[in-house]
mmCIF file of C-alpha atoms and ligand atoms in Angstrom:
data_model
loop_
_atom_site.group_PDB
_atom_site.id
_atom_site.type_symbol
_atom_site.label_atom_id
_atom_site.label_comp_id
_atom_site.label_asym_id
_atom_site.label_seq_id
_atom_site.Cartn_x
_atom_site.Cartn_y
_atom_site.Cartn_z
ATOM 1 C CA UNK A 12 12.471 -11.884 -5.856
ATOM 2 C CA UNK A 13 11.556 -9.190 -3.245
ATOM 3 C CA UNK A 14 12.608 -6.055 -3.903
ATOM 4 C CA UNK A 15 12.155 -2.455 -2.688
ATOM 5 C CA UNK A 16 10.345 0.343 -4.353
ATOM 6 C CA UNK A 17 9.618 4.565 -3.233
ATOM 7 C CA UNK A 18 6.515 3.261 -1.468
ATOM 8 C CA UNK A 19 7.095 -0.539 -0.157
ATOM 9 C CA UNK A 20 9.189 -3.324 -0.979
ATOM 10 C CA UNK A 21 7.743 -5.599 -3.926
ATOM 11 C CA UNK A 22 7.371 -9.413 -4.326
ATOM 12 C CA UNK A 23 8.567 -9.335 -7.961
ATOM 13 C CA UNK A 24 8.022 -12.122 -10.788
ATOM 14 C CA UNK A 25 7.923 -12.248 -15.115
ATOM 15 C CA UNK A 26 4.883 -10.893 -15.459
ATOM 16 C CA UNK A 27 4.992 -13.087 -18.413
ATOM 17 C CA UNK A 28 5.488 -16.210 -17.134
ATOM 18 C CA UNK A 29 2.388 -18.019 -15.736
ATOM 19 C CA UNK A 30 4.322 -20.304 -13.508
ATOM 20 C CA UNK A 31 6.679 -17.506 -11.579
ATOM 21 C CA UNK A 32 3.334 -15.215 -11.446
ATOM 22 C CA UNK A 33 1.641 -18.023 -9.447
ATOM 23 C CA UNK A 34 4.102 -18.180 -7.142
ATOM 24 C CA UNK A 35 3.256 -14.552 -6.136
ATOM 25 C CA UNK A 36 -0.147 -15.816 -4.752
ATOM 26 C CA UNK A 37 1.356 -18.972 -3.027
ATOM 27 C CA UNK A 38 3.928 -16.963 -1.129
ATOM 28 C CA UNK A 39 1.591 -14.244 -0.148
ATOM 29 C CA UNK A 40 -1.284 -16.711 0.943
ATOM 30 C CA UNK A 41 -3.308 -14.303 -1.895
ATOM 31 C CA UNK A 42 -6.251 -14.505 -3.175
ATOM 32 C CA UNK A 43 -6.345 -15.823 -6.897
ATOM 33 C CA UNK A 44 -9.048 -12.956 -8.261
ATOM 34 C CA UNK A 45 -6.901 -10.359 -6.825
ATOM 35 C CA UNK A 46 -5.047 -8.322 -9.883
ATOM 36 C CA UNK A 47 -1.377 -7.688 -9.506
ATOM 37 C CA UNK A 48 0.347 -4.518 -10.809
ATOM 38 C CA UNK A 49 2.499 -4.400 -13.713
ATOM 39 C CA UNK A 50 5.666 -2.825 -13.102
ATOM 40 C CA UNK A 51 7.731 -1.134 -16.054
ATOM 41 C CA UNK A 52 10.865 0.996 -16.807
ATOM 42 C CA UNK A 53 9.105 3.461 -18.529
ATOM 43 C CA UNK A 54 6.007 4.868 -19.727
ATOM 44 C CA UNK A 55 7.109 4.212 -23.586
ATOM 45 C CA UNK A 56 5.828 0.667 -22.568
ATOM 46 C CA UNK A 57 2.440 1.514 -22.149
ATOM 47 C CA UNK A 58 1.528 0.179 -25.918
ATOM 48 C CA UNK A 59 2.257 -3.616 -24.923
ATOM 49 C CA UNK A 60 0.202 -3.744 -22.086
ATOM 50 C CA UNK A 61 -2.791 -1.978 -22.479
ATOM 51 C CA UNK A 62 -5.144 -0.648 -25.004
ATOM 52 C CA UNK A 63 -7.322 2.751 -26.068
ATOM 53 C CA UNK A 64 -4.968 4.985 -23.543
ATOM 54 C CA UNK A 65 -6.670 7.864 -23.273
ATOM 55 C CA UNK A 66 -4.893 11.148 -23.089
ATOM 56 C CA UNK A 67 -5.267 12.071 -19.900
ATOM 57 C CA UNK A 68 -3.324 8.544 -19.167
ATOM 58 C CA UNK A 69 -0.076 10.058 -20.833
ATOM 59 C CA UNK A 70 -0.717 13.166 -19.084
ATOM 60 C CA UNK A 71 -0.285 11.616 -16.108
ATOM 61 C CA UNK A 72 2.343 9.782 -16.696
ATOM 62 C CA UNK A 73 3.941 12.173 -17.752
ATOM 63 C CA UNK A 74 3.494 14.537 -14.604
ATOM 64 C CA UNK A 75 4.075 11.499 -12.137
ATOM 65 C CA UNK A 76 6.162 8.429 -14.054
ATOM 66 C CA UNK A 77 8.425 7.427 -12.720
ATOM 67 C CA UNK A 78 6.854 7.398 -9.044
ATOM 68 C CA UNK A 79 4.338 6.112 -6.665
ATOM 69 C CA UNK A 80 1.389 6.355 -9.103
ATOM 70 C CA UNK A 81 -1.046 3.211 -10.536
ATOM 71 C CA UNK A 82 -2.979 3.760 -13.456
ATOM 72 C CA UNK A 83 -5.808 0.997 -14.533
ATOM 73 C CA UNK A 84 -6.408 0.920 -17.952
ATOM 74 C CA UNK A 85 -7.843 -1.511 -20.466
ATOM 75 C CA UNK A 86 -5.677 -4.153 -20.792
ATOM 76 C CA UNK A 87 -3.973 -5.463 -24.191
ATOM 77 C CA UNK A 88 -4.683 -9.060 -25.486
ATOM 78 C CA UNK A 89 -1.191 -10.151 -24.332
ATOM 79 C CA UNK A 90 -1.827 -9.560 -20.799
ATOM 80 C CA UNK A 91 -2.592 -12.488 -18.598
ATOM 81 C CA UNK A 92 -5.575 -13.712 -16.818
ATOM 82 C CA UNK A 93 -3.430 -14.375 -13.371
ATOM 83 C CA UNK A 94 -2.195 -10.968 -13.537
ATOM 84 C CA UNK A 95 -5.870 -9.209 -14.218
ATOM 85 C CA UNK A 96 -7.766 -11.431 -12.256
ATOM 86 C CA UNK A 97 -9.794 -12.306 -15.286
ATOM 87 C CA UNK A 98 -10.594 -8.687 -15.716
ATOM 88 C CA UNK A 99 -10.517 -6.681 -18.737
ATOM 89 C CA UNK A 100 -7.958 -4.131 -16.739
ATOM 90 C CA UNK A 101 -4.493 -3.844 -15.761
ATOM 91 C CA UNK A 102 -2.829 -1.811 -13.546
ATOM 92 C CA UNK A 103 0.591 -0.348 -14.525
ATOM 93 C CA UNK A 104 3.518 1.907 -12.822
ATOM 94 C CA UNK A 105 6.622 2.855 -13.443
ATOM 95 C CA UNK A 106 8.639 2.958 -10.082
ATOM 96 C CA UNK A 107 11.362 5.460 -9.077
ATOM 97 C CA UNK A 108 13.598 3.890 -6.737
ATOM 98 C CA UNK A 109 16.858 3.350 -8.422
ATOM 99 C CA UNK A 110 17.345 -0.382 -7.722
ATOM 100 C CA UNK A 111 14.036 -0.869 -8.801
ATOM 101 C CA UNK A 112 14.726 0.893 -11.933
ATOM 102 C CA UNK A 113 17.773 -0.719 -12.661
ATOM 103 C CA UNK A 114 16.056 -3.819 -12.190
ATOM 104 C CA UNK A 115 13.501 -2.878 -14.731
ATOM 105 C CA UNK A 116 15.824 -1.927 -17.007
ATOM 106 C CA UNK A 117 17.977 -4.896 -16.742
ATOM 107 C CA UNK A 118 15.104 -7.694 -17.170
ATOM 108 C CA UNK A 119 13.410 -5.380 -20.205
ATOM 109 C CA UNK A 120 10.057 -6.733 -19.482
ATOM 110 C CA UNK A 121 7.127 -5.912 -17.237
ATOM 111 C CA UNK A 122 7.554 -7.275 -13.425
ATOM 112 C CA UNK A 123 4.259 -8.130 -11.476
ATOM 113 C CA UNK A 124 4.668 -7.562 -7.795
ATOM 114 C CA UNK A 125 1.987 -7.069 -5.171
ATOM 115 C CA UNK A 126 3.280 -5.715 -1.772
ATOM 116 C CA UNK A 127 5.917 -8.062 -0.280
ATOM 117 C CA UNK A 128 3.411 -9.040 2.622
ATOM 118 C CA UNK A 129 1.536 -11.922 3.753
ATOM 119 C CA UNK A 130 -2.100 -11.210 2.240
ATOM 120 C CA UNK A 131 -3.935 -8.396 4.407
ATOM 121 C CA UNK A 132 -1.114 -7.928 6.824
ATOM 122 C CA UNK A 133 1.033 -4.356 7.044
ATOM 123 C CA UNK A 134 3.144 -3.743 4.028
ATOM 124 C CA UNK A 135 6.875 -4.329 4.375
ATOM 125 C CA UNK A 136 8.941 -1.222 3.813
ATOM 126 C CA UNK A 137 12.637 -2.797 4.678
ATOM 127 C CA UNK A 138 14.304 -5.901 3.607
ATOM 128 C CA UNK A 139 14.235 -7.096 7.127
ATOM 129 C CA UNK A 140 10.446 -6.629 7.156
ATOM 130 C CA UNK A 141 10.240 -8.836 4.085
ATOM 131 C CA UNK A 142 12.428 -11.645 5.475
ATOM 132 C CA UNK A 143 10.574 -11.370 8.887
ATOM 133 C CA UNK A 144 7.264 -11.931 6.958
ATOM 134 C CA UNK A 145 8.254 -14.175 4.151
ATOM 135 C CA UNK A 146 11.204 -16.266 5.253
ATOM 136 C CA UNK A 147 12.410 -18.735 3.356
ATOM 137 C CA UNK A 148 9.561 -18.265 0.778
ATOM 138 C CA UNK A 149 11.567 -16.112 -1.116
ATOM 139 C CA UNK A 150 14.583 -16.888 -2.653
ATOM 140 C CA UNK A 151 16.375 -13.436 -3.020
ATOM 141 C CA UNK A 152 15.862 -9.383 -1.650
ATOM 142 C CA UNK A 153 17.461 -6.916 -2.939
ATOM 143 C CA UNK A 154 17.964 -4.900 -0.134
ATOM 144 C CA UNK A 155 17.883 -0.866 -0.885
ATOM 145 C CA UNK A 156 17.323 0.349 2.869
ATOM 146 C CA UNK A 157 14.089 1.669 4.062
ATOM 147 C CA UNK A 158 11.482 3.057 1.529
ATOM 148 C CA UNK A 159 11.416 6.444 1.144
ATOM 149 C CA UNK A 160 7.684 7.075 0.477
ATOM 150 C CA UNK A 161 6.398 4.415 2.771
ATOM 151 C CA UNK A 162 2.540 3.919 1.809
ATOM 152 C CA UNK A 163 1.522 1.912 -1.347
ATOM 153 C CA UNK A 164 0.905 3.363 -4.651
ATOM 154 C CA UNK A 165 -2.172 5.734 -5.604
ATOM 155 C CA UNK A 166 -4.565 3.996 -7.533
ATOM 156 C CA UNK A 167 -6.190 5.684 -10.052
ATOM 157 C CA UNK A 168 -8.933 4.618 -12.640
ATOM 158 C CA UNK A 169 -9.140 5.591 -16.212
ATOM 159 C CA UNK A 170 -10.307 2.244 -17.540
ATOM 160 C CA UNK A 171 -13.875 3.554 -17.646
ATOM 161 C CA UNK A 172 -15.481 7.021 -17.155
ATOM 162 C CA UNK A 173 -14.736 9.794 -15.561
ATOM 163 C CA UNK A 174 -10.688 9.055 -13.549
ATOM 164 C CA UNK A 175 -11.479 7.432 -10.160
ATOM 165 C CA UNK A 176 -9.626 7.163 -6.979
ATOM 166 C CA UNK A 177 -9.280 3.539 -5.957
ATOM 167 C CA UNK A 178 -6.673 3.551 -3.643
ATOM 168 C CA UNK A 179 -4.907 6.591 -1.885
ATOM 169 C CA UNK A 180 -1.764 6.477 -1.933
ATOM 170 C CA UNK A 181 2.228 8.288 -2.363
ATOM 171 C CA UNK A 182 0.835 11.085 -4.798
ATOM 172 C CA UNK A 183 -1.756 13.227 -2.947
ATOM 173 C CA UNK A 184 -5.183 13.625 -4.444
ATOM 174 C CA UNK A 185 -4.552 17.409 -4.636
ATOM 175 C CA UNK A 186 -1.798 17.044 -7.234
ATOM 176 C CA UNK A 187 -3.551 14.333 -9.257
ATOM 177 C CA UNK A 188 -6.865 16.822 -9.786
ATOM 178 C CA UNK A 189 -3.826 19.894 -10.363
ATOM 179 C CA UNK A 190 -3.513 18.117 -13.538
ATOM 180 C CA UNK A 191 -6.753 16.536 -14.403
ATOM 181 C CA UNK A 192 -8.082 19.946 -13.702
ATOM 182 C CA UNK A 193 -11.224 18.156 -12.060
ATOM 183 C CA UNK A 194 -12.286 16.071 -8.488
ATOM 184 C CA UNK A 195 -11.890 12.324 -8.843
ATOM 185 C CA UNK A 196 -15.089 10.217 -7.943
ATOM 186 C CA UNK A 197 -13.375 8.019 -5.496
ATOM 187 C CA UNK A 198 -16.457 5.340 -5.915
ATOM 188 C CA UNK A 199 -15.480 2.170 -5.013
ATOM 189 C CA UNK A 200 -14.952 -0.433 -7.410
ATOM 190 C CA UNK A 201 -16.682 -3.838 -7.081
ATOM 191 C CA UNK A 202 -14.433 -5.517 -4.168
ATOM 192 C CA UNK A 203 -12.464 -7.839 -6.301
ATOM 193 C CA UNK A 204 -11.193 -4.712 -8.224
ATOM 194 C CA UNK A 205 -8.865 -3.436 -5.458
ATOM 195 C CA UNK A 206 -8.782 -5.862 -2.454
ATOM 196 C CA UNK A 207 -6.429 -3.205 -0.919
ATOM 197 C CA UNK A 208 -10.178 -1.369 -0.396
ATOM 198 C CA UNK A 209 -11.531 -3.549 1.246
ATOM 199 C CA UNK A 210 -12.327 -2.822 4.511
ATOM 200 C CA UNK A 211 -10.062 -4.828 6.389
ATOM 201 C CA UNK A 212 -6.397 -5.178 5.145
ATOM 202 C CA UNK A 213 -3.012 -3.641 6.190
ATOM 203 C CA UNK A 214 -3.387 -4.836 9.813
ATOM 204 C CA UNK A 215 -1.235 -5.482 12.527
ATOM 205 C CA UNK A 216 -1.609 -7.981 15.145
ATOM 206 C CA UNK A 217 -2.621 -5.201 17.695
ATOM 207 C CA UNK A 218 -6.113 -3.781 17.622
ATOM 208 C CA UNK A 219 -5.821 -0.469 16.454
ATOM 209 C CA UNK A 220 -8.264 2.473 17.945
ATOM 210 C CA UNK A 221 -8.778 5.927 16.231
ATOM 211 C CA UNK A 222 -8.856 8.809 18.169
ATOM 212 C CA UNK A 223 -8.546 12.391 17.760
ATOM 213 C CA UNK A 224 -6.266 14.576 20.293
ATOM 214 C CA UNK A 225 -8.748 15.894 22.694
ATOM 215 C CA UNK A 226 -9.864 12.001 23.625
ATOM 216 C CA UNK A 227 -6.855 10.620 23.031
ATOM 217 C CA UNK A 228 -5.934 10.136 27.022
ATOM 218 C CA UNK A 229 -9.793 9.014 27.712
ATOM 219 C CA UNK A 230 -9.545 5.995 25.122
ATOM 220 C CA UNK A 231 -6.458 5.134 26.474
ATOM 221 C CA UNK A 232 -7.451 4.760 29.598
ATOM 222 C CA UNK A 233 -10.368 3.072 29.431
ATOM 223 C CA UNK A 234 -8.714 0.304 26.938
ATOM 224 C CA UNK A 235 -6.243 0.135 29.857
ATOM 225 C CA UNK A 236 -8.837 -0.135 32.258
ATOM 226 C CA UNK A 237 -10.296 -2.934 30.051
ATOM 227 C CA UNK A 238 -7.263 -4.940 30.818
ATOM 228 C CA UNK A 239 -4.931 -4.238 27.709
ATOM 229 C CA UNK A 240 -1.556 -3.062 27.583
ATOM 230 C CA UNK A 241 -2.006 0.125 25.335
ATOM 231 C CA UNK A 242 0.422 2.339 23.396
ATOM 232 C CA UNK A 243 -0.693 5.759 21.951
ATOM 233 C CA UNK A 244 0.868 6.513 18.935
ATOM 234 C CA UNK A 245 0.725 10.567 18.606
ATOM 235 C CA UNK A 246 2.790 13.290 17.679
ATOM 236 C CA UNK A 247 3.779 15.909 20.572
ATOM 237 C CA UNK A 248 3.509 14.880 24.318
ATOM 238 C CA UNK A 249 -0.243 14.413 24.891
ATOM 239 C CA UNK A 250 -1.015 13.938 28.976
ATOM 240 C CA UNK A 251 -1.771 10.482 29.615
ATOM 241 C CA UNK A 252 -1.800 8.478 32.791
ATOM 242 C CA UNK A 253 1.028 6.803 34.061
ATOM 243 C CA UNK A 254 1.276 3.372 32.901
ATOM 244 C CA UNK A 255 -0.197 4.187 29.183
ATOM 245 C CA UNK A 256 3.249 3.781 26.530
ATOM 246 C CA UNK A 257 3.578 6.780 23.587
ATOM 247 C CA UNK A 258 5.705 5.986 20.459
ATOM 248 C CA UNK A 259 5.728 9.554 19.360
ATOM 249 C CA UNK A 260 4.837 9.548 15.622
ATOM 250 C CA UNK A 261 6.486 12.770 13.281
ATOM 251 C CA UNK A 262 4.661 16.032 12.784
ATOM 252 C CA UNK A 263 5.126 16.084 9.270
ATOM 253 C CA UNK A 264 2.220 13.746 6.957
ATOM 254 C CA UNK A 265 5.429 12.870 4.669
ATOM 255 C CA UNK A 266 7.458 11.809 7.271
ATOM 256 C CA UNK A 267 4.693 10.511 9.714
ATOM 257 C CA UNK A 268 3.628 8.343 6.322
ATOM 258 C CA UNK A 269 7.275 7.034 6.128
ATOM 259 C CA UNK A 270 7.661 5.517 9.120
ATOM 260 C CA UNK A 271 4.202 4.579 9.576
ATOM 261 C CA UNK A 272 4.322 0.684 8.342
ATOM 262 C CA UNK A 273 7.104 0.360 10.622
ATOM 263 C CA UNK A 274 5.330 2.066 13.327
ATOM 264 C CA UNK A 275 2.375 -0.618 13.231
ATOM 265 C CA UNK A 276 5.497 -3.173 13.322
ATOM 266 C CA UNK A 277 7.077 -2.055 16.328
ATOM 267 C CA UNK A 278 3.329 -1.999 18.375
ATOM 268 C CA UNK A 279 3.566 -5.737 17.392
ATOM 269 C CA UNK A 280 7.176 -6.336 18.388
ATOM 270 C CA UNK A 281 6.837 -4.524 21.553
ATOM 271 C CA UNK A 282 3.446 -6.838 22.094
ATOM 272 C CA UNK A 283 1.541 -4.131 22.882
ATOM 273 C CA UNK A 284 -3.056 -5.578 22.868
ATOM 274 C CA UNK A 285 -3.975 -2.064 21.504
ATOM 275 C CA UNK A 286 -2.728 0.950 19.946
ATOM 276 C CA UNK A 287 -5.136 4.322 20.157
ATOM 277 C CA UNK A 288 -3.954 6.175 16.912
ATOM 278 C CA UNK A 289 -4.339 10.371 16.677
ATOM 279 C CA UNK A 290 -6.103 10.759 13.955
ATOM 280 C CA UNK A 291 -4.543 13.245 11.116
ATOM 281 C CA UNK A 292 -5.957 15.660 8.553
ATOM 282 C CA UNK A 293 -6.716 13.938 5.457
ATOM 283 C CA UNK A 294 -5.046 16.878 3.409
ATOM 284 C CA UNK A 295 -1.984 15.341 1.476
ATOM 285 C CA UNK A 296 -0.092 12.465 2.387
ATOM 286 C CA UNK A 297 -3.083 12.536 5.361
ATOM 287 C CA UNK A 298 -5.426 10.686 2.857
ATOM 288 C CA UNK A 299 -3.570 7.481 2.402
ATOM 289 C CA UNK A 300 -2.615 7.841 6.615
ATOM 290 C CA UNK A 301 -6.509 7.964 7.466
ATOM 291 C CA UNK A 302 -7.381 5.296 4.485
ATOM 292 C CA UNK A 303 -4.516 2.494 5.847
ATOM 293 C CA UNK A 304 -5.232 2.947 9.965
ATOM 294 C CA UNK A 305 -8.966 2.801 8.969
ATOM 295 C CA UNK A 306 -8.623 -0.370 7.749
ATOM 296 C CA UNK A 307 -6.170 -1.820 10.068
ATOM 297 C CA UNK A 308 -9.042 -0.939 12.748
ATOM 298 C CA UNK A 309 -11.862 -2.740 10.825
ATOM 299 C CA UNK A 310 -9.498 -5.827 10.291
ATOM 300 C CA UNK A 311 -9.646 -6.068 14.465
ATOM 301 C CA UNK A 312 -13.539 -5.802 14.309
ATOM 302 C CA UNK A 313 -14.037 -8.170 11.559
ATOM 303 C CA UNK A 314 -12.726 -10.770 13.957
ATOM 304 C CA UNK A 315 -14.734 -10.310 17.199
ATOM 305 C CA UNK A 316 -16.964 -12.609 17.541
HETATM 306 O O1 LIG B 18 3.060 0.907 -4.170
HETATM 307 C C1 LIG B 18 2.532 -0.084 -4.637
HETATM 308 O O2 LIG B 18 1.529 -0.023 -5.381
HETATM 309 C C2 LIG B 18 3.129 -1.445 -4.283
HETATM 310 C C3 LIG B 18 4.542 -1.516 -4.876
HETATM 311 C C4 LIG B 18 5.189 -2.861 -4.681
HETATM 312 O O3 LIG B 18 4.481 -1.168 -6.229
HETATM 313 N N1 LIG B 18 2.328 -2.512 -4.747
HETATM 314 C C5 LIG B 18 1.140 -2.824 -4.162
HETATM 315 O O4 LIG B 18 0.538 -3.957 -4.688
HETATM 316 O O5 LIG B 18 0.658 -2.198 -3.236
HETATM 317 P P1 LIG B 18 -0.660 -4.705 -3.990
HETATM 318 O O6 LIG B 18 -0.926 -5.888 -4.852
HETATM 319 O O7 LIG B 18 -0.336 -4.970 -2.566
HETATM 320 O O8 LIG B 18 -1.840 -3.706 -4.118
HETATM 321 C C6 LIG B 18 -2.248 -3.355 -5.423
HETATM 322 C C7 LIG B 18 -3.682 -3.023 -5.461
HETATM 323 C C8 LIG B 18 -4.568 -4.188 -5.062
HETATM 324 O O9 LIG B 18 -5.571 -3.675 -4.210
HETATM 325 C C9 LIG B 18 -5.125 -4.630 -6.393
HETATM 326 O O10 LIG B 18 -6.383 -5.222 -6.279
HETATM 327 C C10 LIG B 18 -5.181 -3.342 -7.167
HETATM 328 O O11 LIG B 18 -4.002 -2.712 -6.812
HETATM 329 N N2 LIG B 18 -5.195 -3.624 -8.585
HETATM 330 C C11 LIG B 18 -4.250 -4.209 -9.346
HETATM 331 N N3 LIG B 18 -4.661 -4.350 -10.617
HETATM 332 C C12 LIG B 18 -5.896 -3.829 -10.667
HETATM 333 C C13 LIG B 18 -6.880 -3.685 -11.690
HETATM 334 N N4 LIG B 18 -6.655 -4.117 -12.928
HETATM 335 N N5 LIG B 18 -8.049 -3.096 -11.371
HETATM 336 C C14 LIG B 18 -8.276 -2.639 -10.120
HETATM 337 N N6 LIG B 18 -7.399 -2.766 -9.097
HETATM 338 C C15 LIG B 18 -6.243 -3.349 -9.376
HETATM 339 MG MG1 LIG B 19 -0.602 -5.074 -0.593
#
């Protein structure tokens, strides 16, 4: 079942049960060798699913369970291939949104759920968003309203070395190092690690264009010029020729990151060809803005011909 977390809605199954987890990659149109994320009620469940925590793992957890935090770790025995991709890691969080949580607590076992998407499209953060991706292909949502985080998960490495940023995500970089009291490396892992890095992913049907404020109007207008019917997606009331659309996005990175899945949605909706984004300061919240437009942009140039 789909079901809604802090940061996006969730395409839920038994992470112990081979059959339901494989269902998770037929509905999604997902890659096999991509690893799923092992949702739990607490952190006290660390023990069954992975093995040689180090201490900065609890610390962590500790700081940022329950909420919009990954951690990879070495995984235990027990866990399967399907959800690990074959690897020896898994990645495990412990949600905060109270109907998550109660579902947790009610099924007593570890959920795998990937983003309730269609593989490499924008994440759904509303039950309608799930239905108007996945239809029929799922059999129940539990519908908790519209997520209050709005970007994915941080990713963070401790399965190996030094901790590592995989992903940016709903906890900021700046209050991860507070606590680990040192920069992550934010290396990449090899590609099949963390398909949500790779370069195209989280895209929308229009092409999306970065620009910052002062060239905003300029970009605009020549993708207008070019033919398109363009929307600028910006915070305050930039001057831009007549003709050129702005859905005015919020001033604040928390609140600009909460509405920004839906955002993308609505450039679809409205069928708009391209959508010239303001880029934001990668400070905070900022960091997983910047990381998920980026790669809706390079989805668009991976298919030109
Ligand atoms: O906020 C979130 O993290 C949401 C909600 C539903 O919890 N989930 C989510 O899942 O974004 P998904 O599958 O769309 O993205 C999870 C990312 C993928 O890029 C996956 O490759 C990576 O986490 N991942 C999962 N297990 C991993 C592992 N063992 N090693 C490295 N990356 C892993
Ligand atoms: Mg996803």
């Amino acid at each position: 079942m789909a079901f809604p977390t802090e940061t996006v809605y969730g395409l839920g199954a038994d992470a112990r049960n081979e059959a339901a987890v494989r269902r998770i990659f037929a509905v999604k149109g997902r890659p096999a060798s991509h690893p799923l994320i092992v949702h739990l009620a607490s952190a006290a469940e660390f023990q069954t699913w992975a093995r040689s925590v180090p201490a900065v793992a609890y610390e962590l957890a500790g700081r940022f369970w329950p909420g919009p935090l990954t951690l990879i770790l070495k995984r235990s025995a027990s866990v399967s291939d399907l959800i690990t991709g074959g690897q020896d890691t898994v990645g495990l969080r412990v949600p905060m949104n109270s109907l998550a949580q109660q579902l947790l607590q009610a099924f007593a076992g570890g959920i795998a759920a990937p983003s309730a998407n269609r593989y490499g499209r924008v994440s759904p953060t509303s039950a309608e968003d799930v239905r108007a991706d996945l239809g029929d292909l799922v059999d129940l949502i539990l519908d908790g309203g519209p997520c209050e985080i709005g970007v994915e998960s941080t990713i963070v490495d401790l399965s190996s070395g030094p901790p590592a940023l995989l992903r940016p995500g709903g906890i900021s970089a700046e209050d991860l190092e507070g606590v680990l009291g040192q920069p992550m490396s934010s290396e990449r892992g090899s590609e099949v690690r963390a398909p949500g890095m790779q370069a195209a992913h989280y895209a929308p049907r229009a092409r999306i264009v970065l620009a910052d404020a002062s060239s905003l109007a300029s970009v605009a207008e020549r993708e207008r010029g070019s033919g398109h019917s363009v929307v600028v997606l910006a915070p305050g009331t930039p001057a831009l020729s007549s003709g050129i659309e702005q859905i005015r996005v919020p001033e604040t990175l928390a609140e600009y990151a909460r509405v920004l899945y839906r955002t993308l949605r609505e450039v679809d909706r409205r069928q708009f060809d391209v959508a010239v984004v303001q880029i934001q300061p990668l400070s905070g919240l900022g960091l997983a803005i910047r990381d998920r437009l980026t790669r809706a942009a390079a989805a668009k140039l991976d298919q030109q011909p």
